[in-house]
PDB file of C-alpha atoms in Angstrom:
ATOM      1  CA  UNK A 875     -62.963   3.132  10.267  1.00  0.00           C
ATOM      2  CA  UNK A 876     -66.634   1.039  10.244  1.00  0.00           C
ATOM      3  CA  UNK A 877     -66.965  -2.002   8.176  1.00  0.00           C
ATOM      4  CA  UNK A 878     -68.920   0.210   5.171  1.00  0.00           C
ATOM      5  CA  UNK A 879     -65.903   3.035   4.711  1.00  0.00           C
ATOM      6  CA  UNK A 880     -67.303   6.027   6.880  1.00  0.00           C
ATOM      7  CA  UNK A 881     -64.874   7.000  10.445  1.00  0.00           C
ATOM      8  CA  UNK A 882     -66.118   6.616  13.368  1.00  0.00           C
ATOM      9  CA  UNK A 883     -66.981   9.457  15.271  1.00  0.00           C
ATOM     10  CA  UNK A 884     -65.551  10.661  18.671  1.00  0.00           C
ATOM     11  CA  UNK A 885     -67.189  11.446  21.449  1.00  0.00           C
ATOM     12  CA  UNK A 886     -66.029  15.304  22.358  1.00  0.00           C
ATOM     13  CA  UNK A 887     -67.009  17.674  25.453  1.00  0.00           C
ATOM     14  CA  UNK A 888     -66.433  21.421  23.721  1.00  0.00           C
ATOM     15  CA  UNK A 889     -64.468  20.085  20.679  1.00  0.00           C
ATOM     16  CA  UNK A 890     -62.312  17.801  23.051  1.00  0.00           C
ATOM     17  CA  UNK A 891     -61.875  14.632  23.448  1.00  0.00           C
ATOM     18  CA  UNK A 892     -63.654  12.706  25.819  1.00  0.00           C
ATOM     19  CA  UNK A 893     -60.926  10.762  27.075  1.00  0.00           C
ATOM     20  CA  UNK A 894     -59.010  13.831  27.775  1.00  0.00           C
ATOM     21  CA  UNK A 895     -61.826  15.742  29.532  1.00  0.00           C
ATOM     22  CA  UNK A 896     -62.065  12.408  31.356  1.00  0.00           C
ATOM     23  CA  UNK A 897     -57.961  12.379  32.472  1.00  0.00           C
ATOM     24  CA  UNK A 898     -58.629  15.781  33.420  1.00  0.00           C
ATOM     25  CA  UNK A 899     -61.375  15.313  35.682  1.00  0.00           C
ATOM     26  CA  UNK A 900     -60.163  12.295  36.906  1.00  0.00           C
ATOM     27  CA  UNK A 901     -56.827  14.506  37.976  1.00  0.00           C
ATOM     28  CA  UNK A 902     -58.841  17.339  39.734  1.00  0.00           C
ATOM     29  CA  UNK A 903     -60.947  14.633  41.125  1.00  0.00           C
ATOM     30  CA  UNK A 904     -57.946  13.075  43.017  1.00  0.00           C
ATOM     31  CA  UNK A 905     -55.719  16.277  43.637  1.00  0.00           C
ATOM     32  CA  UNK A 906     -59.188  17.836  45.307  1.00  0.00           C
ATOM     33  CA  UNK A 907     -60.102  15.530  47.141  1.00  0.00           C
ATOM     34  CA  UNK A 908     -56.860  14.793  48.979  1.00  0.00           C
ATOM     35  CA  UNK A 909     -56.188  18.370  49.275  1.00  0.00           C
ATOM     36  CA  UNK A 910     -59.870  18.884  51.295  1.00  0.00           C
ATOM     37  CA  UNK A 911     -59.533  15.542  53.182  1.00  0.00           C
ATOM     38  CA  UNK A 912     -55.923  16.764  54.676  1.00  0.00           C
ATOM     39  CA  UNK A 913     -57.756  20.027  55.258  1.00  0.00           C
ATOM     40  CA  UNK A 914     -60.618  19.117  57.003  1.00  0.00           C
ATOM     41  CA  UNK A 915     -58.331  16.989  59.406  1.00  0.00           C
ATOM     42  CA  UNK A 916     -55.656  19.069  59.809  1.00  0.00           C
ATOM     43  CA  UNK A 917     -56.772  22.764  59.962  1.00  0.00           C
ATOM     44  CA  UNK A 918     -57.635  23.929  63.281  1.00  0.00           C
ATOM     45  CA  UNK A 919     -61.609  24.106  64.193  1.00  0.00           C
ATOM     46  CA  UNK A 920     -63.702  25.743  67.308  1.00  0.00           C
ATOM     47  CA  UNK A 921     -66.158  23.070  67.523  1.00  0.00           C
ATOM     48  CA  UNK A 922     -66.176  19.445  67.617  1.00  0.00           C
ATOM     49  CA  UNK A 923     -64.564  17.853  64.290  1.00  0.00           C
ATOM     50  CA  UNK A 924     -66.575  15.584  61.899  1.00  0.00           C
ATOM     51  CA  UNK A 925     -66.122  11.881  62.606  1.00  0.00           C
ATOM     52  CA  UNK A 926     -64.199   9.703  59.285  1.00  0.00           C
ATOM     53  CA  UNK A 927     -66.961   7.101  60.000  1.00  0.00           C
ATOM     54  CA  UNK A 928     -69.999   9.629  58.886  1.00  0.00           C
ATOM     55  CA  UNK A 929     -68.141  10.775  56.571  1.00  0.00           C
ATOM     56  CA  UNK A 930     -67.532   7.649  54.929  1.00  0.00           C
ATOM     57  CA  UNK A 931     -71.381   6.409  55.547  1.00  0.00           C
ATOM     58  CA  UNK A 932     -72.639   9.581  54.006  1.00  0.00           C
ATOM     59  CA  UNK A 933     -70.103   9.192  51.058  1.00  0.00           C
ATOM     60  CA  UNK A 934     -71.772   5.497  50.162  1.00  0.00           C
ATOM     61  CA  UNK A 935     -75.209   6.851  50.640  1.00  0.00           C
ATOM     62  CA  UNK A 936     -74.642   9.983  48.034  1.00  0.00           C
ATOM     63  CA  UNK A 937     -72.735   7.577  45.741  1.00  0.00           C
ATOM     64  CA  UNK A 938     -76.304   5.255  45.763  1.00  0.00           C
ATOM     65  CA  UNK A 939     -78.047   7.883  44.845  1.00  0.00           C
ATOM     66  CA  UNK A 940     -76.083   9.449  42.039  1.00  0.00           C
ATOM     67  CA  UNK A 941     -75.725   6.139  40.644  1.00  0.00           C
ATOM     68  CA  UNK A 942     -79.552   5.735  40.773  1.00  0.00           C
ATOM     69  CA  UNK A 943     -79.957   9.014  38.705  1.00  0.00           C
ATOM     70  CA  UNK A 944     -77.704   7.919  35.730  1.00  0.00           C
ATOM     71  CA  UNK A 945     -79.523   4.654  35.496  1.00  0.00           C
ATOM     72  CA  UNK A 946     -82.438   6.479  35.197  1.00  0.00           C
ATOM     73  CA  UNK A 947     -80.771   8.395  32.339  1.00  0.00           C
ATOM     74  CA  UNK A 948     -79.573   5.479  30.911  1.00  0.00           C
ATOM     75  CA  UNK A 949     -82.800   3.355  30.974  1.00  0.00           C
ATOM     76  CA  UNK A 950     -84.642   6.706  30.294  1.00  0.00           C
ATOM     77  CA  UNK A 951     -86.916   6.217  32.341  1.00  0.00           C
ATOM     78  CA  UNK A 952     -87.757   6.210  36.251  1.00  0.00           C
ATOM     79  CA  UNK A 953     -90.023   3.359  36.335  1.00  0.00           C
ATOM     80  CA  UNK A 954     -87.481   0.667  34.247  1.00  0.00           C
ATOM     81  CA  UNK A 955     -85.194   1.795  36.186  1.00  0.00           C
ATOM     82  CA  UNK A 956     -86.530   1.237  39.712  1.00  0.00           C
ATOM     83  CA  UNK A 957     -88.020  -1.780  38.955  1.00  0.00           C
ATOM     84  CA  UNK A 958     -84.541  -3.319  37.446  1.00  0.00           C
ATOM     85  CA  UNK A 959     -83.120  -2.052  41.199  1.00  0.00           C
ATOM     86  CA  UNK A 960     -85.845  -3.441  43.178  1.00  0.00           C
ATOM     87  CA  UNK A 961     -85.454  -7.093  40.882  1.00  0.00           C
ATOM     88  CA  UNK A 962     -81.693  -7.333  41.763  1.00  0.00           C
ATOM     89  CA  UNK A 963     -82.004  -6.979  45.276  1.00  0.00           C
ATOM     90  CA  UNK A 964     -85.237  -8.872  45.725  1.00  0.00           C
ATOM     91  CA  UNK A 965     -84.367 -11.820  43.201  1.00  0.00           C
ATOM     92  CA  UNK A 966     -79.991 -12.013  43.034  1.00  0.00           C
ATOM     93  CA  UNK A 967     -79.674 -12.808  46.457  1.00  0.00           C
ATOM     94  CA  UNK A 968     -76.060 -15.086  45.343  1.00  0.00           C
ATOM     95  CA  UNK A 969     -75.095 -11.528  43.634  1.00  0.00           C
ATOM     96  CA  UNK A 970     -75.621  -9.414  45.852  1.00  0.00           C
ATOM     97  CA  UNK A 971     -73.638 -11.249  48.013  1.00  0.00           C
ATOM     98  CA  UNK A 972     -70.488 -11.470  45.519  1.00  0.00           C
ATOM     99  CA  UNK A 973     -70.882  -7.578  45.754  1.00  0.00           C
ATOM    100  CA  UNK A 974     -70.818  -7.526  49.493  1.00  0.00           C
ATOM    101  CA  UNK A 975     -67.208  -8.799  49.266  1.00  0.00           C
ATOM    102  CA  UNK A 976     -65.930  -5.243  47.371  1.00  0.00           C
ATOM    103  CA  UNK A 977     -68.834  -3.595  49.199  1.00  0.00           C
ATOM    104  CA  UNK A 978     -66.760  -4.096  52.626  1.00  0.00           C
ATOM    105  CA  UNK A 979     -63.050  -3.723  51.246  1.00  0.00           C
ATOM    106  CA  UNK A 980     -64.340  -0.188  50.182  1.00  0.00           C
ATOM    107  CA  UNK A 981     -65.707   0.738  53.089  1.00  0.00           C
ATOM    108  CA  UNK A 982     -62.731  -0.126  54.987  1.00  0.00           C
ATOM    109  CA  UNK A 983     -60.675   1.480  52.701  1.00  0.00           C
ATOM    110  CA  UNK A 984     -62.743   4.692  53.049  1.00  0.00           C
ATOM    111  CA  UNK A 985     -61.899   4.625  56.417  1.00  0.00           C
ATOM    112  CA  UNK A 986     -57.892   3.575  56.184  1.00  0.00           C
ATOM    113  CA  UNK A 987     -57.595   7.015  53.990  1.00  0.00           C
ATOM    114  CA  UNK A 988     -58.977   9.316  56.718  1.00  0.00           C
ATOM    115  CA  UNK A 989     -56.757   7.821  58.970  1.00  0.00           C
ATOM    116  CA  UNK A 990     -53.309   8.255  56.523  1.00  0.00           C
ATOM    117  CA  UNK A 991     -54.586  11.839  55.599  1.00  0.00           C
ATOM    118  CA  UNK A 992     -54.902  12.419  59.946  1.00  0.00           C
ATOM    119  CA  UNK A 993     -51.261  11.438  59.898  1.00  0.00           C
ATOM    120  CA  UNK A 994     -49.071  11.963  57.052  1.00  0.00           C
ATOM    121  CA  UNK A 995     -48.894  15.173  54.496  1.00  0.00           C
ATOM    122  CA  UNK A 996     -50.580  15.279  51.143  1.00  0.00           C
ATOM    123  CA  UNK A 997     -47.783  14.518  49.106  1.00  0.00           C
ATOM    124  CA  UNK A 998     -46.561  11.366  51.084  1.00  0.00           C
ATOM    125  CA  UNK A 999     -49.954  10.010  51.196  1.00  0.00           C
ATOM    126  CA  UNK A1000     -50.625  10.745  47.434  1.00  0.00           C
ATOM    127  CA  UNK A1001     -46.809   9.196  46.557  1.00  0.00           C
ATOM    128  CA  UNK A1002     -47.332   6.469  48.798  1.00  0.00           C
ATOM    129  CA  UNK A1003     -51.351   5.550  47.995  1.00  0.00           C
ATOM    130  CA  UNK A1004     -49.690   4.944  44.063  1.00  0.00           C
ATOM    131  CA  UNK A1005     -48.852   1.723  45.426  1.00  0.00           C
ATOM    132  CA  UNK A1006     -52.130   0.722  44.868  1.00  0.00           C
ATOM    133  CA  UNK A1007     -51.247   0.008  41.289  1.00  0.00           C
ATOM    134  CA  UNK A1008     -48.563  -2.537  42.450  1.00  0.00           C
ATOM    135  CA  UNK A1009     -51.035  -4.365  44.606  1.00  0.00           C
ATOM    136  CA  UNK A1010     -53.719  -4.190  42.077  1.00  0.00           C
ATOM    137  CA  UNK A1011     -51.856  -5.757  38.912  1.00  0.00           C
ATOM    138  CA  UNK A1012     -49.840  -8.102  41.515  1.00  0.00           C
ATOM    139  CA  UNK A1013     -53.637  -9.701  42.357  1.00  0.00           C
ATOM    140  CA  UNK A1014     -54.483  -9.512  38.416  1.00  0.00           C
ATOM    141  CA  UNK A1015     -51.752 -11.693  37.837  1.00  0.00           C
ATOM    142  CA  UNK A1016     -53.319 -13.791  40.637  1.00  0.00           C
ATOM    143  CA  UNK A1017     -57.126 -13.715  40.557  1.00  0.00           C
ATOM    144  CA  UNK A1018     -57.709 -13.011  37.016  1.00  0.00           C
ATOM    145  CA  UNK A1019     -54.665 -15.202  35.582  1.00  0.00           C
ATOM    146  CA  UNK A1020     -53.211 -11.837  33.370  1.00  0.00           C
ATOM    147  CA  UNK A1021     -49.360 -11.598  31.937  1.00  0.00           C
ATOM    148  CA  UNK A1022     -47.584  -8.621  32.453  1.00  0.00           C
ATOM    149  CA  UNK A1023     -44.411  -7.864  30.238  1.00  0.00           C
ATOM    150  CA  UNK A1024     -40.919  -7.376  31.109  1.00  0.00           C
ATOM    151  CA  UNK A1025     -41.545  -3.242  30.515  1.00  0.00           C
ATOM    152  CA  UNK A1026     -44.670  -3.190  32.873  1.00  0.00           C
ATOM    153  CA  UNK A1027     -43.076  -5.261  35.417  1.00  0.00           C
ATOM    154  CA  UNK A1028     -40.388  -2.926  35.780  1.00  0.00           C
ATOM    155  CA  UNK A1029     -42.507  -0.039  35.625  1.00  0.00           C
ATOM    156  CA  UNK A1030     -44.085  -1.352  39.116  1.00  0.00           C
ATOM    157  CA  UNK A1031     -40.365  -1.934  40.662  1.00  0.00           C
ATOM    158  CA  UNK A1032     -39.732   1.517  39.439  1.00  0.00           C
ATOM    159  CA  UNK A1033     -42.706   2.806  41.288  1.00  0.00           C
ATOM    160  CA  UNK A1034     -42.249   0.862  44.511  1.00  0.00           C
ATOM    161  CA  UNK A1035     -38.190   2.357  44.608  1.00  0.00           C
ATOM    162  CA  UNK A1036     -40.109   5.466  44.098  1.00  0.00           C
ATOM    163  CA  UNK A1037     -42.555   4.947  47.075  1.00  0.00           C
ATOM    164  CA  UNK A1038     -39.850   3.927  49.395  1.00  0.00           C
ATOM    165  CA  UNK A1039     -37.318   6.906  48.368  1.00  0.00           C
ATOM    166  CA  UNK A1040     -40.311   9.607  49.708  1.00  0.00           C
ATOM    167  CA  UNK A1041     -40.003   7.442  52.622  1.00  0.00           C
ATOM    168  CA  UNK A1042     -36.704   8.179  53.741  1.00  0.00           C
ATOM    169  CA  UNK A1043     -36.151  11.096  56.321  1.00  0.00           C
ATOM    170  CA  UNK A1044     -35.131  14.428  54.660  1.00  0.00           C
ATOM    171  CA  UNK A1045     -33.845  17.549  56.101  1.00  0.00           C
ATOM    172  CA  UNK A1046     -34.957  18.120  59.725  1.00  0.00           C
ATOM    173  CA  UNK A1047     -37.231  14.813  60.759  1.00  0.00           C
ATOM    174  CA  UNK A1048     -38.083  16.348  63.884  1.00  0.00           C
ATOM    175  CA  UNK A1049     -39.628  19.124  62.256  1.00  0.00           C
ATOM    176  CA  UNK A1050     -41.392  17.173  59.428  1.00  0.00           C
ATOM    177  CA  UNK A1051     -42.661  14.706  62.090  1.00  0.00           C
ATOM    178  CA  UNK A1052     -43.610  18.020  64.001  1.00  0.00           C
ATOM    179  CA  UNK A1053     -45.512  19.681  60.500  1.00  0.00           C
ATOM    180  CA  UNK A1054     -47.271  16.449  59.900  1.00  0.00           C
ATOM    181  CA  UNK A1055     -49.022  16.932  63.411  1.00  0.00           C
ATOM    182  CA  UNK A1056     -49.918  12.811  63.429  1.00  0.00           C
ATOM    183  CA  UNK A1057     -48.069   9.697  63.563  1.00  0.00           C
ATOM    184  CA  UNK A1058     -46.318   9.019  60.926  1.00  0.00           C
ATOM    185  CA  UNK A1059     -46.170   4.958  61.366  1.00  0.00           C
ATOM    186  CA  UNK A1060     -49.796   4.531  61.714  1.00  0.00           C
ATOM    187  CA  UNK A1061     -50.856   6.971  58.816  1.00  0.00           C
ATOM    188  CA  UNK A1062     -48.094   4.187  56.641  1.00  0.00           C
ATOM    189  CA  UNK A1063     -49.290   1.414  57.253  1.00  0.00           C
ATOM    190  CA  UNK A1064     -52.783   2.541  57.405  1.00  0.00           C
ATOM    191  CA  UNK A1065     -52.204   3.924  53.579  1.00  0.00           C
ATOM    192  CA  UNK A1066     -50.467   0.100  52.710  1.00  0.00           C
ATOM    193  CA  UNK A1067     -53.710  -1.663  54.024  1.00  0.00           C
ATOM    194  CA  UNK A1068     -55.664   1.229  52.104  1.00  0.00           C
ATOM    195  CA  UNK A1069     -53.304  -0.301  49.224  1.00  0.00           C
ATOM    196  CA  UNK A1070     -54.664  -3.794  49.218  1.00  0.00           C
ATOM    197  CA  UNK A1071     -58.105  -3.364  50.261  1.00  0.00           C
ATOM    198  CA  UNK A1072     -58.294  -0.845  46.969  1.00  0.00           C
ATOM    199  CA  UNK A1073     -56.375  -3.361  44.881  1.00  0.00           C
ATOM    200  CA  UNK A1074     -58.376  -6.828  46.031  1.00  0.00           C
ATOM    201  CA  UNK A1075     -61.547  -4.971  45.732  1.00  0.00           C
ATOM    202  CA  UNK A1076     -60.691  -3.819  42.233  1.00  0.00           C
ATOM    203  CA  UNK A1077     -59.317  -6.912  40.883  1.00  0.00           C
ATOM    204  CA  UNK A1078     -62.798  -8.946  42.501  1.00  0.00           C
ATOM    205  CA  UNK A1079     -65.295  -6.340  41.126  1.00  0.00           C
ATOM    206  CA  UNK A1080     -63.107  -6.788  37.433  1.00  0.00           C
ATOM    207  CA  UNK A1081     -63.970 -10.521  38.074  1.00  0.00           C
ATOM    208  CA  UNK A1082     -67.851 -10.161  38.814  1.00  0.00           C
ATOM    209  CA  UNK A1083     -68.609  -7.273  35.800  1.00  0.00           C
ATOM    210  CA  UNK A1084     -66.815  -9.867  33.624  1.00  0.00           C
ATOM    211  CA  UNK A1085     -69.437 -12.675  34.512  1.00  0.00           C
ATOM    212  CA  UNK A1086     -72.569 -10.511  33.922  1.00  0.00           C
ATOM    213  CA  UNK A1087     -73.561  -7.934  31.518  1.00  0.00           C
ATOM    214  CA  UNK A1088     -75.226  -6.073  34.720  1.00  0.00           C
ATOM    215  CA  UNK A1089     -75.460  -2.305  34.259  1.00  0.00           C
ATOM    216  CA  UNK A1090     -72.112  -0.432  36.225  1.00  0.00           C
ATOM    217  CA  UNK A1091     -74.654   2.183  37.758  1.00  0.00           C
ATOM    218  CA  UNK A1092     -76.339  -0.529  38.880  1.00  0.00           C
ATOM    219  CA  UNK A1093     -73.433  -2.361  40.217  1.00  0.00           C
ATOM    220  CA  UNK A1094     -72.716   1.158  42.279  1.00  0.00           C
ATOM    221  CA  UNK A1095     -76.016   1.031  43.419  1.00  0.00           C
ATOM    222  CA  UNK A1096     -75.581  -1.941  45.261  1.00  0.00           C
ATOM    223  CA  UNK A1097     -72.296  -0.936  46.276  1.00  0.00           C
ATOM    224  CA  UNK A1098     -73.190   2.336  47.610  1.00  0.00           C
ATOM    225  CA  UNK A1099     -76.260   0.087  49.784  1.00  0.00           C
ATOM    226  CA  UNK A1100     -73.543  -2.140  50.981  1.00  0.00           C
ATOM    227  CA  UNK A1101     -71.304   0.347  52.038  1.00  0.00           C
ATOM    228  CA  UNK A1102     -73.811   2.485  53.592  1.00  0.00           C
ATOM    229  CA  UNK A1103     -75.176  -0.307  55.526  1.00  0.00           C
ATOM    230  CA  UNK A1104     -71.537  -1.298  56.683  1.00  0.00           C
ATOM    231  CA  UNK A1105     -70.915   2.335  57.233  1.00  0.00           C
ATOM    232  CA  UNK A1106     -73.763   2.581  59.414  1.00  0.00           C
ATOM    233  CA  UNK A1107     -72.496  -0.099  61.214  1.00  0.00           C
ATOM    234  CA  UNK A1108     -69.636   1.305  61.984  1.00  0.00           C
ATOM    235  CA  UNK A1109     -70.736   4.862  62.599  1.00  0.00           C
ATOM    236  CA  UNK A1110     -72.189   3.353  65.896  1.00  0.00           C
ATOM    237  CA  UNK A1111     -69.394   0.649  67.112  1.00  0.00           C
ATOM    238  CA  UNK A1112     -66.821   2.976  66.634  1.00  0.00           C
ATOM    239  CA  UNK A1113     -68.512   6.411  67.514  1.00  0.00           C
ATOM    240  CA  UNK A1114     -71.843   5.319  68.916  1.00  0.00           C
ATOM    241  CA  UNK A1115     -71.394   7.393  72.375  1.00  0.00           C
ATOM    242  CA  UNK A1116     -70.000  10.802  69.937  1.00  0.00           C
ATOM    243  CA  UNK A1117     -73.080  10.218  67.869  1.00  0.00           C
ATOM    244  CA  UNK A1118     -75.514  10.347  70.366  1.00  0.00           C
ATOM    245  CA  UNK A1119     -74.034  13.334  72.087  1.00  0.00           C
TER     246      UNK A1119
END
């Protein structure tokens, strides 16, 4: 209810709920996109196979510009909003570099999931990438100085038991080890490191939206610059010599 009687109204998508058509997408969003990661690494292919670090590069770079479209619908106009880009990274030089920080723990991260999903099966990876929430309120607790209660607490030592349980060899291990046509060790602990890049990165970008009243598409614009530049970067120390073939 507002201050003068009359409800407030809800934002709906087809007479539902926003924040259900949100969960929902957000679900399909994350099921999807492990499901055609594993895929495209896994499945057998004629030709060469893509390389993880275009992948990720081109990921930042369509990210920047999506994020550049809804801040032009949000300013409503093209203009406003180019200029607000071009003033952030032209005159918030000490900004932009707080956003470098995430910038680089994403890209890395990027990276770290192509290598799990090259090595370990959809479910275990999806089970096992969960522990991202543990790592993420562990560094709340840390960075931004927030209390957790006894119930939430447990709730993470519940979901760490959880993670190690899928852990633990079942039925033939041969033949799983065989199925999930990678190494197993190096797809773990590349999903754990995926675990606290995702959870430090969160946790710091938390902390610099807090400070500033900065726009989040614009925030993902500079983001999606950082990480393409990094991913760039990468493309040609790791697979310079593929890339130029």
């Amino acid at each position: 209810m507002t201050s003068n009687g009359k409800k407030e109204s809800i934002p709906t998508c087809l007479g539902i709920p926003m924040k259900w058509v949100s969960l929902l997408l957000l679900v399909a969003q994350t099921v999807g996109v492990v499901f055609m990661m594993r895929l495209s690494r896994t499945s057998a292919t004629t030709g060469p196979r893509y390389l993880n670090t275009t992948a990720v590069f081109f990921s930042e770079v369509l990210k920047m510009v999506c994020s550049y479209f809804f801040l032009c619908f949000e300013k409503g106009d093209i203009g406003t909003a180019t200029s607000l880009v071009w003033q952030t990274f032209t005159g918030k030089f000490l900004e932009l570099l707080k956003v470098s920080i995430p910038g680089l723990l994403y890209t890395v991260q990027n990276n770290l999931l192509f290598i799990s999903l090259s090595n370990l099966s959809g479910a275990v990876y999806q089970v096992t990438y969960q522990l991202k929430i543990l790592t993420t309120a562990v560094l709340s607790v840390i960075i931004l100085g927030k209390a957790l209660g006894t119930e939430k607490w447990c709730a993470l030592f519940l979901l760490t038991g959880g993670v190690t349980l899928i852990q633990m060899p079942r039925g033939d291990a041969a033949a799983t080890a065989h199925h999930a046509k990678g190494n197993q060790f190096v797809g773990l602990v590349a999903v754990l490191c995926a675990c606290m890049t995702s959870g430090l990165a969160g946790v710091y970008l938390e902390k610099i939206l807090k400070q500033s009243d900065t726009s989040i598409w614009l925030r993902n614009i500079q983001l999606g610059l950082i990480g393409a530049i990094l991913g760039l970067a990468g493309c040609f120390m790791q697979d310079g010599g593929a890339i130029k073939k």
